Structures are given as C-alpha cells and as structure tokens.
Coordinates of C-alpha atoms in Angstrom, one line a residue:
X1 CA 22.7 -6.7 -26.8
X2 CA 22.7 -3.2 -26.9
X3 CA 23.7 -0.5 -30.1
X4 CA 24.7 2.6 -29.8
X5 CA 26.1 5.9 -32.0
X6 CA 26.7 4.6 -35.4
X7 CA 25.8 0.7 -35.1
X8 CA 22.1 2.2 -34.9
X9 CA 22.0 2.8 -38.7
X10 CA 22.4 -0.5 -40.5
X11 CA 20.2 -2.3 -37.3
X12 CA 17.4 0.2 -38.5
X13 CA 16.1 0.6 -41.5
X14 CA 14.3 3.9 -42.7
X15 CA 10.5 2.4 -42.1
X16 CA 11.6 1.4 -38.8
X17 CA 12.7 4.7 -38.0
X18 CA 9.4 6.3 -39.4
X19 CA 6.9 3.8 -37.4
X20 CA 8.9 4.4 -34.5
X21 CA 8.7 8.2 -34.6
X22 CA 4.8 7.3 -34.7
X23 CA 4.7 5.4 -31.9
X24 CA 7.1 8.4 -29.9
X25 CA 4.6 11.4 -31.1
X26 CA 1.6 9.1 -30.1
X27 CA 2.7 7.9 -26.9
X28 CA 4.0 12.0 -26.1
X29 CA 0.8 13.0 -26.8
X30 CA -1.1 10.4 -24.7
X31 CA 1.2 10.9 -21.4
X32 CA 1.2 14.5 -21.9
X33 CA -2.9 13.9 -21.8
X34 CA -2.8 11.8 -19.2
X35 CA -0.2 13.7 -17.0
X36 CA -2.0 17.0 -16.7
X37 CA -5.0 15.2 -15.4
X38 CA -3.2 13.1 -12.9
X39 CA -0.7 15.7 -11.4
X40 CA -4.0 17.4 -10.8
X41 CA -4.8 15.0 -8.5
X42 CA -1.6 14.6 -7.1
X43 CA -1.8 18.2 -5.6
X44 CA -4.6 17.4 -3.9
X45 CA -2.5 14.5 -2.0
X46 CA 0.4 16.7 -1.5
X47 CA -1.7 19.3 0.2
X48 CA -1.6 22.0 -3.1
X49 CA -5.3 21.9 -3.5
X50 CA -7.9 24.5 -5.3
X51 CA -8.6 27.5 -2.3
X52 CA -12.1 28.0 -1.5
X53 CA -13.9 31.1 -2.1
X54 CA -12.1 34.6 -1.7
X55 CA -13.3 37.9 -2.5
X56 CA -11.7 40.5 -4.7
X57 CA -10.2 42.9 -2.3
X58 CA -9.4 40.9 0.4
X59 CA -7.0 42.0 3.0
X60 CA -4.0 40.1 3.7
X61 CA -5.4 38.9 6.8
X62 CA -7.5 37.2 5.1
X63 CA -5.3 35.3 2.6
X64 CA -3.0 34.2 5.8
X65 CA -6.3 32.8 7.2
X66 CA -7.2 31.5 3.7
X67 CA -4.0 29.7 3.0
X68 CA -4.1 27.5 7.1
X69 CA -7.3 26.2 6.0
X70 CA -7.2 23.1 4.6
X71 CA -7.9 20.1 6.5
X72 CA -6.4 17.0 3.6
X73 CA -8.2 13.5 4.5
X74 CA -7.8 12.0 1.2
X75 CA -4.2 10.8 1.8
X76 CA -6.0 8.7 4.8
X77 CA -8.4 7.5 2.4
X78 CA -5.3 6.2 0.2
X79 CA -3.7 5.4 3.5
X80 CA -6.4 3.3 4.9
X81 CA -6.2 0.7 2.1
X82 CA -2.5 0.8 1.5
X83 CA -1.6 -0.1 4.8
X84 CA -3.3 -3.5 4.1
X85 CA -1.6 -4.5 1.7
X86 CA 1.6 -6.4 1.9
X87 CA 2.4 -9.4 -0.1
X88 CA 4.9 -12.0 1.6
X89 CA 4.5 -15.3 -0.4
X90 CA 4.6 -16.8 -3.5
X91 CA 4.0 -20.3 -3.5
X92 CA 2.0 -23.4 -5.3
X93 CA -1.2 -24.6 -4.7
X94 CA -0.1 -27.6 -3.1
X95 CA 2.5 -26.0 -1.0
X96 CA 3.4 -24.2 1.7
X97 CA 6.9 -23.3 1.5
X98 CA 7.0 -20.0 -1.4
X99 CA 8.5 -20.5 -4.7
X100 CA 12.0 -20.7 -6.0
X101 CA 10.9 -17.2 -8.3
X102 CA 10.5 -15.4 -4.7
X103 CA 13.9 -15.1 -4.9
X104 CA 13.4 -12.3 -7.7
X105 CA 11.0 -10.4 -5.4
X106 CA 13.6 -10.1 -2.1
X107 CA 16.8 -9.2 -4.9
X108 CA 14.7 -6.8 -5.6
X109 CA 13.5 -5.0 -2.3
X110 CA 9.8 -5.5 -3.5
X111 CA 9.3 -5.5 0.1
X112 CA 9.5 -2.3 0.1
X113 CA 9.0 -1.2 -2.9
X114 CA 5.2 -3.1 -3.7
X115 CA 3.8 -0.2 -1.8
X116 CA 5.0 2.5 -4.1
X117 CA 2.8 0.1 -7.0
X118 CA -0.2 0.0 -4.5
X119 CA -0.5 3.7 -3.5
X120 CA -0.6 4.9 -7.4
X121 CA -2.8 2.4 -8.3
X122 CA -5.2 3.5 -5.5
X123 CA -4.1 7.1 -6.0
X124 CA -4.2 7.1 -9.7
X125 CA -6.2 4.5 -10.7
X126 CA -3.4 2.3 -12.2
X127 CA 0.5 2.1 -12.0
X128 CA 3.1 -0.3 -14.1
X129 CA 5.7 -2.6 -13.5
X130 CA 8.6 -3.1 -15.6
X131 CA 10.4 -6.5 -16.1
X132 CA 13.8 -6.5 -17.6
X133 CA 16.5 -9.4 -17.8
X134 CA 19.1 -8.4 -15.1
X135 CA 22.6 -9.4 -14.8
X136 CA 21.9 -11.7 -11.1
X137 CA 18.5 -11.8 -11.6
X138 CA 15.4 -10.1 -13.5
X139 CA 14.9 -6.3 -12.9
X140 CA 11.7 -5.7 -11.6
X141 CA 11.1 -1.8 -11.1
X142 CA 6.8 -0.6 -10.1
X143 CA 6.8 2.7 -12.4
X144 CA 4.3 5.9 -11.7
X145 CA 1.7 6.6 -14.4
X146 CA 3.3 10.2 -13.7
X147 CA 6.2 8.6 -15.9
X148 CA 4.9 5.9 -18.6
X149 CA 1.9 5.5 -20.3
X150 CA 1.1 2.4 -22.2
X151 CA -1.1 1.7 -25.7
X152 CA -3.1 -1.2 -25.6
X153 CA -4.8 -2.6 -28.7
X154 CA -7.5 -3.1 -26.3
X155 CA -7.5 -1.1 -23.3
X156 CA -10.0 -3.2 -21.3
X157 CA -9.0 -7.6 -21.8
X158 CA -5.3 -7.2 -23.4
X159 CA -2.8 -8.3 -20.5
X160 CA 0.4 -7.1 -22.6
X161 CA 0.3 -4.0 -24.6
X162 CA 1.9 -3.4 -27.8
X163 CA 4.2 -0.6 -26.8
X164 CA 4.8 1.6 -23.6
X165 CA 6.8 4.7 -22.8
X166 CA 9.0 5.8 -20.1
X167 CA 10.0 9.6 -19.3
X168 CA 12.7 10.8 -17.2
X169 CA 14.9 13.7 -17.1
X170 CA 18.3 13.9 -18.6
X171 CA 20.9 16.3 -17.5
X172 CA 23.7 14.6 -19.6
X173 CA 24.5 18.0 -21.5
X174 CA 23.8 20.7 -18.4
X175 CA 20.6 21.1 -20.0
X176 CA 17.0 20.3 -18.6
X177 CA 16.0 17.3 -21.4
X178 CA 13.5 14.5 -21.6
X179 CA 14.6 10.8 -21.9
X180 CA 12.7 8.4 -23.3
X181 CA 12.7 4.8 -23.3
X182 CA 10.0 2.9 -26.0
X183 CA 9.6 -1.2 -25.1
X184 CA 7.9 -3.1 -27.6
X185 CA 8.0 -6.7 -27.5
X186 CA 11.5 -7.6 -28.3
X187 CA 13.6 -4.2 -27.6
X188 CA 14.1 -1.1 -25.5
X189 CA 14.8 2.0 -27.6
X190 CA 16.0 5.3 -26.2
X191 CA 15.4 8.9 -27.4
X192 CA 16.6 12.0 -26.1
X193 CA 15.1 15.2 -27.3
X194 CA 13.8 18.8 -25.7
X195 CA 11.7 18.8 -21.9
X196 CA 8.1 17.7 -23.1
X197 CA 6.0 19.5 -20.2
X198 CA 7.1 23.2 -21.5
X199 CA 6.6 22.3 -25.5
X200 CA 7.0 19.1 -27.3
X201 CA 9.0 19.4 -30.1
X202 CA 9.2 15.4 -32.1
X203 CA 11.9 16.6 -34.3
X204 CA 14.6 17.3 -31.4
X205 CA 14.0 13.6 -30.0
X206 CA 17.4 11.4 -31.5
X207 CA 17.2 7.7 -31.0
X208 CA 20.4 6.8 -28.9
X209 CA 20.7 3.2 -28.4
X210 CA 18.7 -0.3 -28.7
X211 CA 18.7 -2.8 -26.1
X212 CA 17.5 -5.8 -26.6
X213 CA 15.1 -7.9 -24.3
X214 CA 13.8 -10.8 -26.2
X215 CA 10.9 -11.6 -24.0
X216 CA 8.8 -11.8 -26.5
X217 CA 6.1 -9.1 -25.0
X218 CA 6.2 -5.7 -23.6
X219 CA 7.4 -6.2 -20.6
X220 CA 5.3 -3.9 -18.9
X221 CA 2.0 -5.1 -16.2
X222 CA -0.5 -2.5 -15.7
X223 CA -2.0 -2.7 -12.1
X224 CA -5.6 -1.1 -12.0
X225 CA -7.2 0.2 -8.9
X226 CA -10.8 -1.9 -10.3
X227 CA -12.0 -3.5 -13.2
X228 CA -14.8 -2.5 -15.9
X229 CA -15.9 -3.6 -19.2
X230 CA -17.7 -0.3 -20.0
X231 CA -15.5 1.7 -22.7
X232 CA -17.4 5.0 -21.0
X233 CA -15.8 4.1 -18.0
X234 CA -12.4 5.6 -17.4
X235 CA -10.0 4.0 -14.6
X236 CA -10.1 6.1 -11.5
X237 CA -8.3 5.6 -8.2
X238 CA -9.7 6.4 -4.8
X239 CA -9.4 10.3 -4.9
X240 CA -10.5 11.8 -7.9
X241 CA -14.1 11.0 -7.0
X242 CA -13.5 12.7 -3.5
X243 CA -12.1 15.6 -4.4
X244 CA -15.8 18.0 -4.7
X245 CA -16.1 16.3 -0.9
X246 CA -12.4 17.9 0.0
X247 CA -13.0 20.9 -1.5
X248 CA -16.7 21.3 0.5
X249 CA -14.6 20.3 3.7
X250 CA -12.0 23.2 3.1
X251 CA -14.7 25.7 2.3
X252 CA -16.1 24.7 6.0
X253 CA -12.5 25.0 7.6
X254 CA -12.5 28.2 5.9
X255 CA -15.9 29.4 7.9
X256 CA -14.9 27.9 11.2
X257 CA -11.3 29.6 10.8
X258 CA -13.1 33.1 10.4
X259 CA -15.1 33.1 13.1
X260 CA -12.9 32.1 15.6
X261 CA -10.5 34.7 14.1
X262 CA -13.1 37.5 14.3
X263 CA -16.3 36.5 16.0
X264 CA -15.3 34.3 18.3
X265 CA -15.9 36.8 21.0
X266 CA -18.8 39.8 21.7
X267 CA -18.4 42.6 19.0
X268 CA -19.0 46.3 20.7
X269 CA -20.8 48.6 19.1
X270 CA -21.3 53.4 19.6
X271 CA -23.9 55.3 18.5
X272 CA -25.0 58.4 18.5
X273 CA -21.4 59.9 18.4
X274 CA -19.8 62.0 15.8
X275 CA -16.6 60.2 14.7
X276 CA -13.5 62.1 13.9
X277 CA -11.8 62.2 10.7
X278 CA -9.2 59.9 9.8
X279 CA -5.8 61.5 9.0
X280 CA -2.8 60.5 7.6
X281 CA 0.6 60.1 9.5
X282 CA 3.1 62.6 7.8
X283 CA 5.9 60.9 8.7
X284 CA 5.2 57.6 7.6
X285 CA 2.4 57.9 5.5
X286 CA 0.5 55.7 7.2
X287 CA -3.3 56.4 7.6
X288 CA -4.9 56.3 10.8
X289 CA -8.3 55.4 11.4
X290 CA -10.1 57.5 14.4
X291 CA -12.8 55.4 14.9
X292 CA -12.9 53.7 18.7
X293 CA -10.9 51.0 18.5
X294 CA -12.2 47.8 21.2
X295 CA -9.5 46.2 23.3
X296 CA -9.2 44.3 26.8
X297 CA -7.2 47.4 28.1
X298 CA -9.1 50.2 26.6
X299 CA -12.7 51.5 27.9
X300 CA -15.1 53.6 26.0
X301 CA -16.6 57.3 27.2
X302 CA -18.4 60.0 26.1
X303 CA -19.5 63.5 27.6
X304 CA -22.7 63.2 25.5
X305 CA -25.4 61.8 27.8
X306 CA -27.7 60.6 24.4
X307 CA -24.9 58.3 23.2
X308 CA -25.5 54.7 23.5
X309 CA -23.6 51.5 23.9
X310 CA -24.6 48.0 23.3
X311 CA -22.7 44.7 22.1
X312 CA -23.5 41.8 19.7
X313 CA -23.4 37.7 20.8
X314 CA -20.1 36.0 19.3
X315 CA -21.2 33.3 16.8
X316 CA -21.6 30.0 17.3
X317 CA -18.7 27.4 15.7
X318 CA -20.4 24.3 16.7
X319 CA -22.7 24.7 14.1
X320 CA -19.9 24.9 11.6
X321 CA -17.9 21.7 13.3
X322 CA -21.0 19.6 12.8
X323 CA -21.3 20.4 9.5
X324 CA -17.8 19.5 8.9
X325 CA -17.6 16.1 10.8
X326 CA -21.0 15.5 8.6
X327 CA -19.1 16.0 5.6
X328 CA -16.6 13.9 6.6
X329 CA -18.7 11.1 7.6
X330 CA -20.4 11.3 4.3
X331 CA -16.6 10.9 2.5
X332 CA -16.1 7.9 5.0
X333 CA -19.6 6.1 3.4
X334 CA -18.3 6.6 0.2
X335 CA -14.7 5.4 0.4
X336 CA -15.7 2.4 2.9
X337 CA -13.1 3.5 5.4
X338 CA -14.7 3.7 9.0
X339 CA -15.4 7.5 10.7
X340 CA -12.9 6.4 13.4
X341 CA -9.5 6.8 10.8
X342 CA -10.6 9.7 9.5
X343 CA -12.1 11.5 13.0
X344 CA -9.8 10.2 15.4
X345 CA -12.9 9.3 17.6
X346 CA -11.6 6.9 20.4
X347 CA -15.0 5.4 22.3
X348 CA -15.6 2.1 23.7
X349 CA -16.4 -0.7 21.3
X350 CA -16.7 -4.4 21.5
X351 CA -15.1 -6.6 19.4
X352 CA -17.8 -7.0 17.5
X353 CA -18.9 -3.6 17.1
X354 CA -15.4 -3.2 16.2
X355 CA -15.8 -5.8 13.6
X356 CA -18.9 -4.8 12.2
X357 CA -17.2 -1.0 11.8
X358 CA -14.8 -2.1 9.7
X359 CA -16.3 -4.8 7.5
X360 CA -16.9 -2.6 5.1
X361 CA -13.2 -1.7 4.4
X362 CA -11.9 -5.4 4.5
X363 CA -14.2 -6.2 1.7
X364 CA -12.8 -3.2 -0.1
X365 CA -8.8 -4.1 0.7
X366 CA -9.9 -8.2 -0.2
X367 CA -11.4 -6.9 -3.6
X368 CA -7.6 -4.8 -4.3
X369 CA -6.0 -7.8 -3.3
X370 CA -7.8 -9.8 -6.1
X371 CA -7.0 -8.0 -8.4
X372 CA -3.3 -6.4 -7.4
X373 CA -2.2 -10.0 -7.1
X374 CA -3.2 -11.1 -10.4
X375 CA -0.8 -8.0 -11.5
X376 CA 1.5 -9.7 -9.6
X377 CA 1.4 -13.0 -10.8
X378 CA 1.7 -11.8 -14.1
X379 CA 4.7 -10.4 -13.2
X380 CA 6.4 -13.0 -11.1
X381 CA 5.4 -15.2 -14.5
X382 CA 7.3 -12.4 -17.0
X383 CA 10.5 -12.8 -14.3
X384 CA 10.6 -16.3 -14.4
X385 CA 11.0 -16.5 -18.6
X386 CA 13.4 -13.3 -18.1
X387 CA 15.5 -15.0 -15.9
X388 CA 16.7 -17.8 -18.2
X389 CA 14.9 -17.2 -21.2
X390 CA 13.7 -20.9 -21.3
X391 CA 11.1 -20.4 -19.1
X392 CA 7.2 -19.9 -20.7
X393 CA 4.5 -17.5 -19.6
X394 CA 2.0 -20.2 -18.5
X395 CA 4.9 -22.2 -16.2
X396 CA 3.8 -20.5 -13.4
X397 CA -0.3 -19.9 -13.5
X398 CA -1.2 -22.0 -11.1
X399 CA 0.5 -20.5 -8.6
X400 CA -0.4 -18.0 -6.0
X401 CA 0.3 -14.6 -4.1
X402 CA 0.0 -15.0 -0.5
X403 CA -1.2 -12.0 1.4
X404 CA -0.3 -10.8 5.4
X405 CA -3.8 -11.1 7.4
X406 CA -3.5 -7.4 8.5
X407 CA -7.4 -7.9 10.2
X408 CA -7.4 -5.9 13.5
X409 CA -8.1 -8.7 15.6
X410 CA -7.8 -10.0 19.5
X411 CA -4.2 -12.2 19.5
X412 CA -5.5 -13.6 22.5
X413 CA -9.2 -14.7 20.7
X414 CA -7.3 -15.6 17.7
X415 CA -4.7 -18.0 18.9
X416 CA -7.4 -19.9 20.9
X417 CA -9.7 -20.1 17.8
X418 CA -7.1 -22.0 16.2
X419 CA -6.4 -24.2 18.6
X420 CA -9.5 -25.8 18.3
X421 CA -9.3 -26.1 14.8
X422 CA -6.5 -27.9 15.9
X423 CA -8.4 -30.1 18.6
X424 CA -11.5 -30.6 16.9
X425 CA -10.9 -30.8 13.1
X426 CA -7.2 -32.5 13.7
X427 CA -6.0 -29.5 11.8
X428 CA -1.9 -30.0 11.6
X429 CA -0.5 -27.1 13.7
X430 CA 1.9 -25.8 11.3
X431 CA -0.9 -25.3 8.8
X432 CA -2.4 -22.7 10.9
X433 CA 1.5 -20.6 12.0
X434 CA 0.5 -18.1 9.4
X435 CA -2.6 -17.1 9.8
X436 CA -1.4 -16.0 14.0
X437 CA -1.8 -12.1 13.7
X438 CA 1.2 -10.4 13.4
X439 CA 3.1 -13.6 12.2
X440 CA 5.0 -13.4 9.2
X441 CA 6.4 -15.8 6.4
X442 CA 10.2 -15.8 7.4
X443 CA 8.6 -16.7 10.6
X444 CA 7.0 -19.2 10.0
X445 CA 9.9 -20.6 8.3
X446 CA 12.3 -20.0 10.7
X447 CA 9.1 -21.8 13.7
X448 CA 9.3 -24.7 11.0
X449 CA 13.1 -25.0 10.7
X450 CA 12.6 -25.5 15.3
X451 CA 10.3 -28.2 14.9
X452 CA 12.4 -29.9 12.1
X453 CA 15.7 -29.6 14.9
X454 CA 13.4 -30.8 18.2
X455 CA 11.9 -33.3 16.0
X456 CA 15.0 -34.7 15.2
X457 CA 16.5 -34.0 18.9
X458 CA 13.7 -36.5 20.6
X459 CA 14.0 -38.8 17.5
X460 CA 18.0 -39.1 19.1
X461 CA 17.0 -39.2 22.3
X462 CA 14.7 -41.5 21.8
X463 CA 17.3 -44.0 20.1
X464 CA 19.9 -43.3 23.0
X465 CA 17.2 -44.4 25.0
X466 CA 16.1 -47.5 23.3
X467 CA 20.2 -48.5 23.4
X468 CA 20.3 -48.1 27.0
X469 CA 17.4 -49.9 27.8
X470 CA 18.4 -53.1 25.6
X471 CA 22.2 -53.0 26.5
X472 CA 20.7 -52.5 30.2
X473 CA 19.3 -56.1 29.8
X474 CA 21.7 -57.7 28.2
X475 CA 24.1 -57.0 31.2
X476 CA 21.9 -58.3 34.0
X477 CA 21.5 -62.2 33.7
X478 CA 18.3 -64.2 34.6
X479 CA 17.6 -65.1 38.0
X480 CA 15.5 -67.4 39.5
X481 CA 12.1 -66.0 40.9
X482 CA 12.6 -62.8 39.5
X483 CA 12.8 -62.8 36.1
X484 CA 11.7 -65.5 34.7
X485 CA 8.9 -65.7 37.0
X486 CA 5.3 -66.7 36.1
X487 CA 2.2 -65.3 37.1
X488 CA 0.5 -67.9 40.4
X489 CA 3.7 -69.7 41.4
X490 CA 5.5 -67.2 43.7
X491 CA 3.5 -68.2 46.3
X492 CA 5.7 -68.1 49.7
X493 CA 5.9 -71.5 51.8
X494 CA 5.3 -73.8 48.6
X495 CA 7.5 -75.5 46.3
X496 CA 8.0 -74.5 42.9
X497 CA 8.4 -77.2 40.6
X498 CA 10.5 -77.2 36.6
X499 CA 7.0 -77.7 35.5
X500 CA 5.4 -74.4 36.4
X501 CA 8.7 -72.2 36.1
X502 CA 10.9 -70.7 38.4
X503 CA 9.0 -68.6 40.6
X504 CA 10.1 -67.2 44.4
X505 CA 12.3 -70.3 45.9
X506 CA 10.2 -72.1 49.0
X507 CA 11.2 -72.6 52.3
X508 CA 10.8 -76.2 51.8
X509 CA 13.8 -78.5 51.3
X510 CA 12.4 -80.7 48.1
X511 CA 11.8 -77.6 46.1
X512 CA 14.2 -79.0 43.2
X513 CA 11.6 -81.5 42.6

C-alpha cells in the first residue's frame, strides 16, 4: 500500500511526524560523516589521489611531470579478491540441486550485480542490500555505503537495524535535490528536501509518500569486509590502510620521473667565461636567457684559452626502481595478494611454487567468503518471507551458499585427482562435476539432465533387447540333439537313450531304444 499528497495526514499523526524528523536529521548527519570519509577513499581508487611533494614556485614543467606520476595498485588489491568471488548456488544441506528461492537471485541479475556488493565491501569496508516485495518476485538491489547509511542499536551483533536511509538525487522540479527514502521495520517513507552535500537544511525535507512493506524488519543486510567485537575498532575495507603505502609509491614515481626527465643523461658544465646579459625580446616580451644553452646539434667554443669544460655522470634510476618494487612488495605482504598481480613478474614456477605463492590470498578470499555468504543467506532468507509473506526468517537457515572454485589450478591434474576419488573411495561421479575447474552450476545441470536421457536411452535398449531375445526363442522350436541336449551324451557312434535325454542322434539303427 502506498500514500501519497493528502492521505499522508490522517496515516500520520503529529508524534510520528516529529520521531521521524529525528531519525531524518540523525541519519543526515551520520551519512554526511560517513560520506566525506569514504569518497576520500574512493579517489584514491579512481586515480584522484593526494600529489606528492611540490615546491612553491614550480615551473609548469614540473606540474605536467607531477600530475603523470602516479602509479594506482590499490584497485588490484580490490581486484585481486573480487575476482574470486562469485556465488552460483543456493541449495540444502542434503542437496545438490540449488533451491527454489534461487529463482529470486537470477530475476534479479545478481549474477552480475553481487560484484557491485563485493567490491564496496572490500573497498569500503561494508555495503547493503535492500529487500523489497516486488510485483514477480522480491526486489533485491546491493546499495553503496556512498548512498545509505544504517543505525543499529548495536553496531557490532544486531543482524537487522532499526532504521536505514537511502539518498539519491531528484531532478523532478529542474532543480538539483536530495531524495530520501527511511525503511523501518514495516514502511518505506520518502522525503524530498534541498542537496545535502552543499548545506543540509532539515526543514526543506517534505515527507512525500508511505509505502508499505510489512516484513516485519528493516529490510536492509549490511555486508562487512571482517568481523570485530572491539567497539575501538572501526570497519575498514582493503584500501584505507594502504593508502600511506600509495602515497610513498607516487612520491617514488615522482623521483624516477624527474630524473629521467632531466638527468637521465650527462649534464655539461663552462667555467671561467663571462656570461652575457640576458635581454628582453621587444617584440614579444619574451626574455631571453644568454647563457650557453646544451643540445645534440650545438657545440661549445671560446677564444679564451683559460676557460674550462667538463661534464657531470647522469644519475642512476635503478636505485629509485628498486625502491619502488620494495615498496610494492611490502603492500603485497600486507594485503596477502602475491608480487606477481601487482608486478607483472612472469618467471618459471612449479605448481607448487605456484601454490605456495598464492596460499596466502586463498585464505584471505575463503575468510570473505565466510562471511559475504552469511550476508547472503540472510538475504535469500528476507526474499523468501517477502515473496509470499507466509514465509518465516528461520525457514531457510540451514541452507547454504555455494561458491565457484576459482583456485588457479592444472585441469589436467585436477580431473585426474578426481578420478581416483572416484576409483578408490567409490565417490559417485556426479558428486565431483562441480568441483572440475572452470565448471559451473548450469553445467552441471545441464551434464546431469545427459546422464538422466542416456540413462534412460540404454534402460530402452536394454528392454528392446530383452524382447528380442525372448520372442527370438519362442519362434525357434526344440530339436533333438541341440537344444535340449545334456552334458556326456552327444557322444558320436553311440546310442542315445529317453533315459539320458536327447543328445546328437547315433549312427546306430536301435537308437529309439
């Protein structure tokens, strides 16, 4: 049900107005807190990060050169992790076909769409997930912590909070506004009132329409990158922590930029010779220095036999490029994601070198699967009661989010591992389809659906088989000495007698005896 214009007075009464114009000005003022420190953060993944160190005075030259250096590896960081994260199943313990609530996920392109939730979590620390009662099916929508923020009675064990706030911009009137959209646990209310990020002004927000959702919670699940029971402990995502690392890297990129600009090669240098003034160009008003200028087609002379000439080494980068790949091997130890995805370092390694490289990070991504898929679960659970409204929260614990194996492993090795699990534990073969790299859920479906149709194609054949055979032999009678023959009497050159069967006919003439 949903009010709107002047069916909004009589629904709400003046308290209700008043508690809800405290719950607006506190949640403003917590996203508005939160939002500053996050977009902060999300320059540094878009590449819009702090410069490092120029002086007062500098050229323009130097600004150009300034502005190219920034090498960005914390979107790899985020990258690293992300890209191992894909959820394709939800099913019961006790089965391996996915639930009848998977249906919600694929009507609503959370194939896509869970890595949006998953890269702000990582990013950010946490992200959301709305759950609505849709007209086909629930509405399930992962939400940036750039655009709701969410007040928990207590922040650290409550699963639902008690109200959360959405911001998006409206344009309805030609003018740059903010909408907002409060959820508590039974309705959705919307306000409309001045852009927050320039000034926030409570009075200009108007309440515009109620929808109700019945579902009896907030329907909003907060993903968090990890989990702590310290209250000194804020929630923090994968870059913040970096970004004194990224800034020391730039500063670095800086150095190794200037020297190959300007020192890359040997620097001349004159004494011993008076230098000429410089002067000014009268026509343009451009000033002219006189001072020898070095070049590749220009040579230096002088008539004065005590002038002397001389040259200074170019610098040495390498120094500078070691201590950047240090830096960044040092941001690689700290974020568990191996040298080789940051560095781009392709060298020989076994498999298990390989393995051993990278164990690190798969402990990492199977700790963010732990605890993304109980976010998840919590909202496949919420779908399910928003889809008929019949349904109850705890229907659905037991069940479970099935993850793709995205392990960087040998298809060849792998396959052949299984097989003797299959061999040697009697494993059933379809129990081990899914965990073949690169083999997904509809897959292993569609492998399943095959064995169902060749099952039942040798069952036929099989039958047809069975008819021929048995129709076969009810066609040819029985014939003496051939098919009703017994084991020692078909012995050629002596009589077979009633008594020991029919066997091969003897040559004899009393063989009817």
């Amino acid at each position: 049900m949903t009010l709107e214009g002047d069916s909004l007075a009589p629904a709400l009464g003046d308290k209700k107005k008043n508690d809800l114009k405290q719950v607006l000005e506190a949640s403003l003022n917590r996203f508005n807190d939160d939002f500053v420190r996050l977009s902060y953060i999300e320059s540094y993944l878009n590449g819009d990060q702090d410069p490092p160190y120029m002086p007062k005075g500098a050229s323009r030259e130097y600004k150009a050169i300034l502005d190219q250096s920034c090498m960005n590896f914390l979107p790899l960081i985020v990258d690293a992790v992300a890209q191992q994260l894909y959820v394709e199943g939800y099913r019961k313990p006790d089965s391996p076909d996915d639930d009848k609530c998977w249906e919600y996920w694929r009507r609503n392109s959370l194939d896509a769409w869970q890595h949006s939730a998953h890269r702000d979590a990582l990013s950010y620390g946490y992200s959301y997930i709305t759950v609505l009662p849709g007209d086909k099916a629930p509405v399930i929508k992962p939400v940036s912590p750039l655009s709701m923020a969410a007040l928990y009675n207590d922040p650290i064990h409550d699963e639902w909070p008690q109200w959360a706030m959405q911001h998006s911009i409206d344009y309805s009137t030609g003018k740059k506004r903010s909408r907002v959209k409060l959820l508590d646990d039974e309705n959705v209310y919307t306000y409309v009132g001045d852009y927050i990020h320039t000034f926030t002004n409570l009075d200009s927000f108007e309440l515009k329409g109620i929808e109700k959702h019945g579902l009896g919670v907030c329907p909003v699940v907060r993903m968090r990158n990890r989990l702590t029971t310290s209250p000194n402990v804020p929630v923090r995502g994968e870059v913040e922590p970096l970004i004194v690392t990224q800034d020391r890297i730039n500063s670095y990129t800086l150095s190794e930029s200037m020297i190959v600009h300007f020192a890359s090669w040997k620097q001349k240098w004159i004494a011993g010779i008076e230098l000429p003034e410089d002067f000014t160009d009268p026509d343009t008003g451009i000033t002219v220095s006189a001072a020898p200028d070095a070049a590749v087609n220009r040579l230096w002379s002088t008539e004065d036999p005590s002038t002397k000439f001389g040259e200074f080494s170019e610098s040495d980068v390498t120094k500078v490029l070691a201590a950047i790949e240090a830096t960044v091997k040092k941001m690689s130890s700290v974020s568990q994601v191996p040298p080789v995805y940051l560095l781009g370092d392709i060298v020989q390694l076994s498999a298990e070198a390989l393995a051993a490289s990278e164990a690190g990070l798969q402990r990492k991504v199977q700790e963010k699967r732990t605890i993304f898929g109980e976010a998840w679960a919590q909202t496949m659970r919420l779908a399910a009661v928003a889809d008929d409204g019949k349904g109850e929260l705890d229907d659905l614990f037991d069940n479970r989010i099935v993850w793709r194996d995205t392990e960087a492993r040998s298809l060849a090795s792998t396959v052949d591992a299984l097989g003797k699990l299959t061999q040697m534990l009697q494993v059933p073969p379809e129990a081990l389809w899914e965990r073949v790299p690169g083999v997904t859920s509809s897959d292993v479906a569609a492998w399943k659906e095959l064995a169902k149709e060749a099952d039942s194609l040798g069952n036929m054949l099989g039958m047809l088989q069975d008819q021929a055979a048995t129709a076969g032999q009810a066609a040819v009678p029985s014939q003496k000495g051939q098919d009703n023959a017994k084991a020692g009497t078909n012995v050629p050159g002596k009589a077979s007698t009633a008594k020991a069967g029919y066997g091969t006919p003897s040559d004899r003439k009393d063989y009817h005896r």
